[in-house]
Coordinates of C-alpha atoms in Angstrom, one line a residue:
M1 CA 41.7 -15.1 -17.5
S2 CA 39.3 -15.8 -14.6
M3 CA 40.6 -15.7 -11.1
R4 CA 39.8 -19.4 -10.7
S5 CA 41.9 -20.2 -13.8
F6 CA 44.7 -18.1 -12.4
A7 CA 44.6 -20.0 -9.2
G8 CA 44.7 -23.3 -11.0
L9 CA 47.7 -22.2 -13.0
M10 CA 49.5 -21.1 -9.8
L11 CA 48.8 -24.3 -8.1
S12 CA 50.0 -26.3 -11.1
A13 CA 53.2 -24.3 -11.2
V14 CA 53.8 -25.1 -7.5
A15 CA 53.1 -28.8 -8.2
G16 CA 55.4 -28.8 -11.2
A17 CA 58.2 -27.2 -9.1
L18 CA 57.8 -29.8 -6.5
L19 CA 58.0 -32.6 -9.0
V20 CA 61.4 -31.5 -10.3
T21 CA 62.8 -30.6 -6.9
P22 CA 64.6 -33.4 -5.0
A23 CA 62.8 -34.3 -1.8
P24 CA 64.5 -32.4 1.0
S25 CA 65.8 -34.1 4.1
Y26 CA 64.1 -33.6 7.4
A27 CA 66.6 -30.9 8.2
D28 CA 65.6 -29.0 5.1
S29 CA 61.9 -29.3 5.7
H30 CA 61.7 -25.5 6.5
L31 CA 62.3 -24.6 2.9
P32 CA 59.5 -22.1 1.9
F33 CA 58.4 -24.0 -1.3
W34 CA 58.2 -27.4 0.3
P35 CA 54.8 -27.8 2.1
S36 CA 54.6 -29.8 5.3
P37 CA 52.4 -32.9 5.3
E38 CA 50.0 -31.1 7.6
P39 CA 49.4 -27.6 9.0
L40 CA 51.8 -26.9 11.8
G41 CA 50.9 -25.2 15.1
V42 CA 47.2 -26.1 15.2
Q43 CA 46.3 -26.4 18.8
A44 CA 42.6 -27.6 18.3
P45 CA 42.2 -31.3 19.1
L46 CA 39.4 -31.5 16.5
A47 CA 39.7 -29.8 13.1
E48 CA 39.1 -30.2 9.4
L49 CA 40.0 -28.3 6.3
A50 CA 38.2 -28.9 2.9
D51 CA 37.9 -27.5 -0.6
G52 CA 35.2 -24.9 -0.6
N53 CA 33.9 -25.9 -4.0
T54 CA 33.9 -29.7 -3.8
G55 CA 34.0 -30.4 -0.1
A56 CA 37.0 -32.7 -0.7
V57 CA 38.9 -32.9 2.6
R58 CA 42.4 -31.5 2.6
W59 CA 43.3 -32.3 6.2
S60 CA 41.5 -33.4 9.4
R61 CA 42.1 -34.3 13.0
Q62 CA 39.5 -36.5 14.7
P63 CA 36.9 -35.5 12.1
D64 CA 34.1 -37.8 13.4
S65 CA 34.5 -37.1 17.1
P66 CA 31.5 -35.3 18.6
A67 CA 32.1 -32.2 20.8
P68 CA 30.1 -29.2 22.0
I69 CA 30.2 -26.4 19.4
G70 CA 28.8 -23.3 21.2
S71 CA 27.4 -20.6 18.9
I72 CA 28.4 -22.4 15.7
T73 CA 24.9 -23.8 16.4
K74 CA 23.6 -20.5 15.1
V75 CA 24.6 -21.5 11.5
M76 CA 21.9 -24.2 11.7
T77 CA 19.4 -21.7 13.3
A78 CA 20.0 -19.4 10.3
L79 CA 19.7 -22.2 7.8
V80 CA 16.3 -23.3 9.2
V81 CA 15.0 -19.7 9.1
I82 CA 16.3 -19.0 5.6
G83 CA 14.9 -22.3 4.4
A84 CA 11.5 -21.3 5.8
G85 CA 11.5 -18.0 3.9
D86 CA 9.4 -14.9 4.6
L87 CA 12.5 -13.0 5.8
D88 CA 10.7 -9.6 5.7
R89 CA 8.1 -10.7 8.2
N90 CA 7.9 -8.7 11.4
I91 CA 8.9 -10.4 14.7
T92 CA 8.3 -9.0 18.1
V93 CA 11.1 -9.7 20.5
P94 CA 9.7 -11.7 23.4
Q95 CA 9.9 -10.9 27.0
A96 CA 11.4 -14.3 27.7
I97 CA 14.8 -13.3 26.2
I98 CA 15.7 -11.6 29.5
A99 CA 15.5 -14.8 31.7
Y100 CA 17.0 -16.9 28.8
D101 CA 20.1 -14.6 28.5
N102 CA 20.5 -14.1 32.2
K103 CA 20.4 -17.8 33.0
Y104 CA 23.4 -18.6 30.9
G105 CA 25.2 -15.3 30.8
A106 CA 24.7 -15.4 27.1
S107 CA 26.1 -13.1 24.4
T108 CA 23.4 -10.8 23.1
A109 CA 22.6 -8.3 20.3
G110 CA 21.1 -5.9 22.8
L111 CA 17.6 -6.5 21.9
T112 CA 14.8 -5.2 24.1
P113 CA 11.5 -7.1 24.6
G114 CA 8.7 -5.5 22.6
E115 CA 11.0 -4.3 19.7
V116 CA 9.8 -5.3 16.3
L117 CA 12.4 -6.3 13.7
T118 CA 12.2 -8.3 10.5
A119 CA 13.6 -11.8 10.4
R120 CA 16.3 -10.6 8.0
Q121 CA 17.4 -8.0 10.6
L122 CA 17.4 -10.7 13.3
L123 CA 19.7 -12.8 11.2
Y124 CA 22.3 -10.1 11.3
A125 CA 21.7 -9.9 15.1
L126 CA 22.1 -13.6 15.3
L127 CA 25.3 -14.1 13.2
L128 CA 27.4 -11.0 13.7
P129 CA 27.4 -10.3 17.5
S130 CA 26.2 -13.9 18.1
G131 CA 23.0 -12.7 19.7
C132 CA 21.4 -15.5 21.7
D133 CA 18.4 -13.1 22.2
A134 CA 18.0 -13.1 18.4
A135 CA 18.2 -16.9 18.3
Y136 CA 15.5 -17.2 20.9
A137 CA 13.2 -14.7 19.1
L138 CA 13.7 -16.4 15.7
A139 CA 13.0 -19.8 17.3
E140 CA 9.8 -18.6 18.9
A141 CA 8.5 -17.2 15.6
Y142 CA 9.6 -20.0 13.2
G143 CA 9.1 -23.0 15.5
P144 CA 6.6 -22.0 16.4
G145 CA 8.1 -22.2 19.9
Q146 CA 11.5 -23.4 21.1
A147 CA 10.7 -27.1 21.0
G148 CA 9.2 -27.0 17.5
F149 CA 12.2 -25.1 16.2
I150 CA 14.7 -27.4 17.7
D151 CA 12.9 -30.3 16.0
K152 CA 13.3 -28.5 12.7
M153 CA 17.0 -28.1 13.4
N154 CA 17.5 -31.8 14.0
D155 CA 15.3 -32.7 11.0
T156 CA 17.5 -30.5 8.8
A157 CA 20.6 -32.1 10.3
R158 CA 19.3 -35.6 9.3
Q159 CA 18.4 -34.4 5.8
L160 CA 22.0 -33.1 5.4
G161 CA 23.4 -36.4 6.6
L162 CA 24.9 -35.0 9.8
A163 CA 24.8 -38.2 11.7
G164 CA 27.2 -36.9 14.5
T165 CA 25.1 -33.8 15.2
H166 CA 22.4 -33.0 17.7
F167 CA 20.7 -29.8 18.9
T168 CA 18.9 -29.0 22.1
D169 CA 19.1 -25.2 21.9
P170 CA 18.9 -22.6 19.1
S171 CA 21.9 -20.7 20.4
G172 CA 24.2 -23.6 21.4
L173 CA 24.0 -22.7 25.0
P174 CA 24.4 -25.6 27.6
N175 CA 20.6 -26.2 27.7
P176 CA 20.0 -28.6 29.4
S177 CA 23.6 -29.7 29.7
D178 CA 27.1 -28.8 28.5
Y179 CA 27.2 -31.7 26.0
S180 CA 23.5 -31.9 24.8
T181 CA 24.2 -29.9 21.7
Y182 CA 27.2 -31.3 19.8
S183 CA 28.6 -31.9 16.3
T184 CA 31.8 -33.2 14.6
P185 CA 34.3 -31.4 12.4
A186 CA 33.2 -33.3 9.3
D187 CA 29.6 -32.5 10.0
L188 CA 30.3 -28.8 10.6
V189 CA 32.2 -28.5 7.3
R190 CA 29.3 -30.0 5.5
L191 CA 26.9 -27.7 7.3
G192 CA 29.1 -24.7 6.5
L193 CA 29.2 -25.7 2.8
R194 CA 25.4 -25.8 2.7
A195 CA 25.0 -22.4 4.5
M196 CA 27.6 -20.7 2.3
S197 CA 25.8 -21.8 -0.8
L198 CA 22.9 -19.4 0.2
P199 CA 23.5 -15.8 -1.0
I200 CA 21.7 -14.2 1.9
F201 CA 23.8 -16.2 4.4
R202 CA 27.0 -15.3 2.6
D203 CA 26.1 -11.6 2.6
I204 CA 25.5 -11.6 6.3
V205 CA 28.6 -13.5 7.5
R206 CA 31.1 -11.6 5.3
S207 CA 29.9 -8.3 6.9
Q208 CA 32.1 -6.8 9.6
N209 CA 29.2 -4.7 10.9
Y210 CA 25.6 -3.8 10.4
H211 CA 23.8 -0.6 11.4
L212 CA 20.0 -0.8 12.1
P213 CA 18.8 2.8 12.6
A214 CA 16.1 3.5 15.2
G215 CA 12.6 3.2 13.8
P216 CA 9.0 3.5 15.2
N217 CA 9.3 0.0 16.7
N218 CA 13.0 -0.6 17.3
R219 CA 16.0 1.0 18.9
D220 CA 19.2 2.0 17.1
H221 CA 21.5 -1.0 16.9
I222 CA 25.1 -1.4 15.6
W223 CA 26.2 -5.0 15.4
Q224 CA 29.8 -6.1 14.8
T225 CA 31.1 -9.5 13.9
T226 CA 32.9 -11.7 16.5
N227 CA 34.9 -13.3 13.7
L228 CA 38.4 -11.9 14.0
L229 CA 39.5 -13.4 10.7
L230 CA 37.3 -10.9 8.8
H231 CA 39.5 -8.1 10.2
D232 CA 42.8 -9.9 9.9
Y233 CA 42.9 -12.4 7.1
P234 CA 42.5 -11.1 3.5
G235 CA 40.0 -13.1 1.5
T236 CA 37.9 -14.2 4.5
A237 CA 34.3 -14.9 3.6
G238 CA 32.9 -15.9 7.0
I239 CA 31.5 -17.7 8.9
K240 CA 30.9 -18.2 12.7
T241 CA 32.5 -18.3 16.1
G242 CA 31.5 -20.4 19.0
S243 CA 32.3 -20.6 22.7
T244 CA 31.1 -22.1 26.0
D245 CA 32.9 -23.4 29.0
A246 CA 32.7 -27.0 27.6
A247 CA 33.3 -26.1 23.9
G248 CA 36.2 -23.7 24.5
T249 CA 36.8 -21.4 21.6
C250 CA 35.6 -22.7 18.2
L251 CA 35.6 -21.3 14.7
L252 CA 33.9 -22.3 11.4
F253 CA 35.6 -20.4 8.6
E254 CA 35.9 -19.9 4.9
A255 CA 38.5 -17.9 2.9
V256 CA 39.1 -17.3 -0.8
R257 CA 42.4 -16.7 -2.6
A258 CA 42.5 -16.2 -6.3
G259 CA 39.1 -17.8 -6.7
Q260 CA 39.9 -20.9 -4.7
P261 CA 37.8 -21.2 -1.5
L262 CA 38.8 -23.3 1.5
I263 CA 36.4 -24.1 4.4
G264 CA 37.4 -25.4 7.8
V265 CA 36.6 -25.7 11.4
V266 CA 38.5 -25.8 14.7
L267 CA 36.9 -27.0 18.0
H268 CA 38.3 -26.2 21.5
S269 CA 41.4 -24.4 20.3
S270 CA 41.6 -22.8 23.7
P271 CA 39.6 -22.7 26.9
D272 CA 38.9 -19.0 26.4
S273 CA 41.1 -17.3 23.8
E274 CA 39.4 -16.4 20.5
T275 CA 42.9 -15.4 19.2
V276 CA 44.1 -19.0 19.5
A277 CA 41.2 -20.2 17.4
E278 CA 41.9 -17.5 14.8
D279 CA 45.6 -18.5 14.8
D280 CA 44.6 -22.1 14.2
A281 CA 42.4 -21.1 11.3
E282 CA 45.2 -19.0 9.8
H283 CA 47.7 -21.9 10.1
M284 CA 45.3 -24.2 8.3
L285 CA 44.4 -21.7 5.5
N286 CA 48.0 -20.8 4.8
W287 CA 48.9 -24.5 4.6
G288 CA 45.9 -25.2 2.4
F289 CA 46.6 -22.3 0.0
G290 CA 50.3 -23.1 -0.2
P291 CA 53.2 -20.7 -0.2
I292 CA 52.0 -18.7 -3.3
L293 CA 48.3 -18.3 -2.8
S294 CA 48.6 -17.7 0.9
A295 CA 51.0 -14.8 0.2
L296 CA 48.7 -13.1 -2.3
P297 CA 46.6 -10.1 -1.0
I298 CA 43.7 -11.4 -3.1
G299 CA 40.1 -11.6 -1.9
Y300 CA 37.2 -9.3 -1.5
S301 CA 37.0 -6.9 1.5
P302 CA 33.9 -7.5 3.7
P303 CA 31.5 -4.6 3.2
S304 CA 30.2 -2.4 6.0
Y305 CA 26.4 -2.0 5.9
K306 CA 25.1 1.4 6.9

């Protein structure tokens, strides 16, 4: 029996049990096999949870309200680069990353101007440690130039039907303002579904770390994911954190239990705590999987690339 079939049988069993169980009173609503009508304890004011196969929405909170998204923007940056192809091309890290990173106090992958890395390697630098230096380097190469690349990001958003989304920076930094790059929970789930359909993207964002040994034209780099769920929640498949002063802590995530994927997003879970965003995601996933699937230690362990 396939894992997906097993998941279907388990969900059917739960549904059958609920049909023959008398509806509990409010006082009995804590019973373990009676799901609440929505996930409890979610602090994010904007959120959505959907089926990872079909995109059908399971639950949402202000799904069409636009808000700054921080480095979740890098999902679109990766999507544009992967769509353009030629991932083994060599890219020289530009000198301008220093002023770019310093201006915003940006997260970096520790890249040094003059280093030469492939686009594929820069995608790991972009998506695991959330390297704004990698985003800048990729935008320069694939735009060509920042303005050209940002145009491609917005063109891709239009093609995907993301009407509530706009980009002004490849990293999601407040450039030129806190609210100039924004999206909605519904748009981000759609963006995540598209990105997770690409094998190269999935391989990167499910990785806990990536080691790039020193070479003739590059330093030694070890990049670790900023996504706490990959360490703490069995079955997590990705995908991306985000944080700025205006965005607060954000998380676009996917997890799989017994062959059933769920994808979701939380925006501004906390002003500055990544743990709160992780907790929000866990509350939503446990609710979405239900009492049986959420208790199963099923899923693949993210690989560590050497």
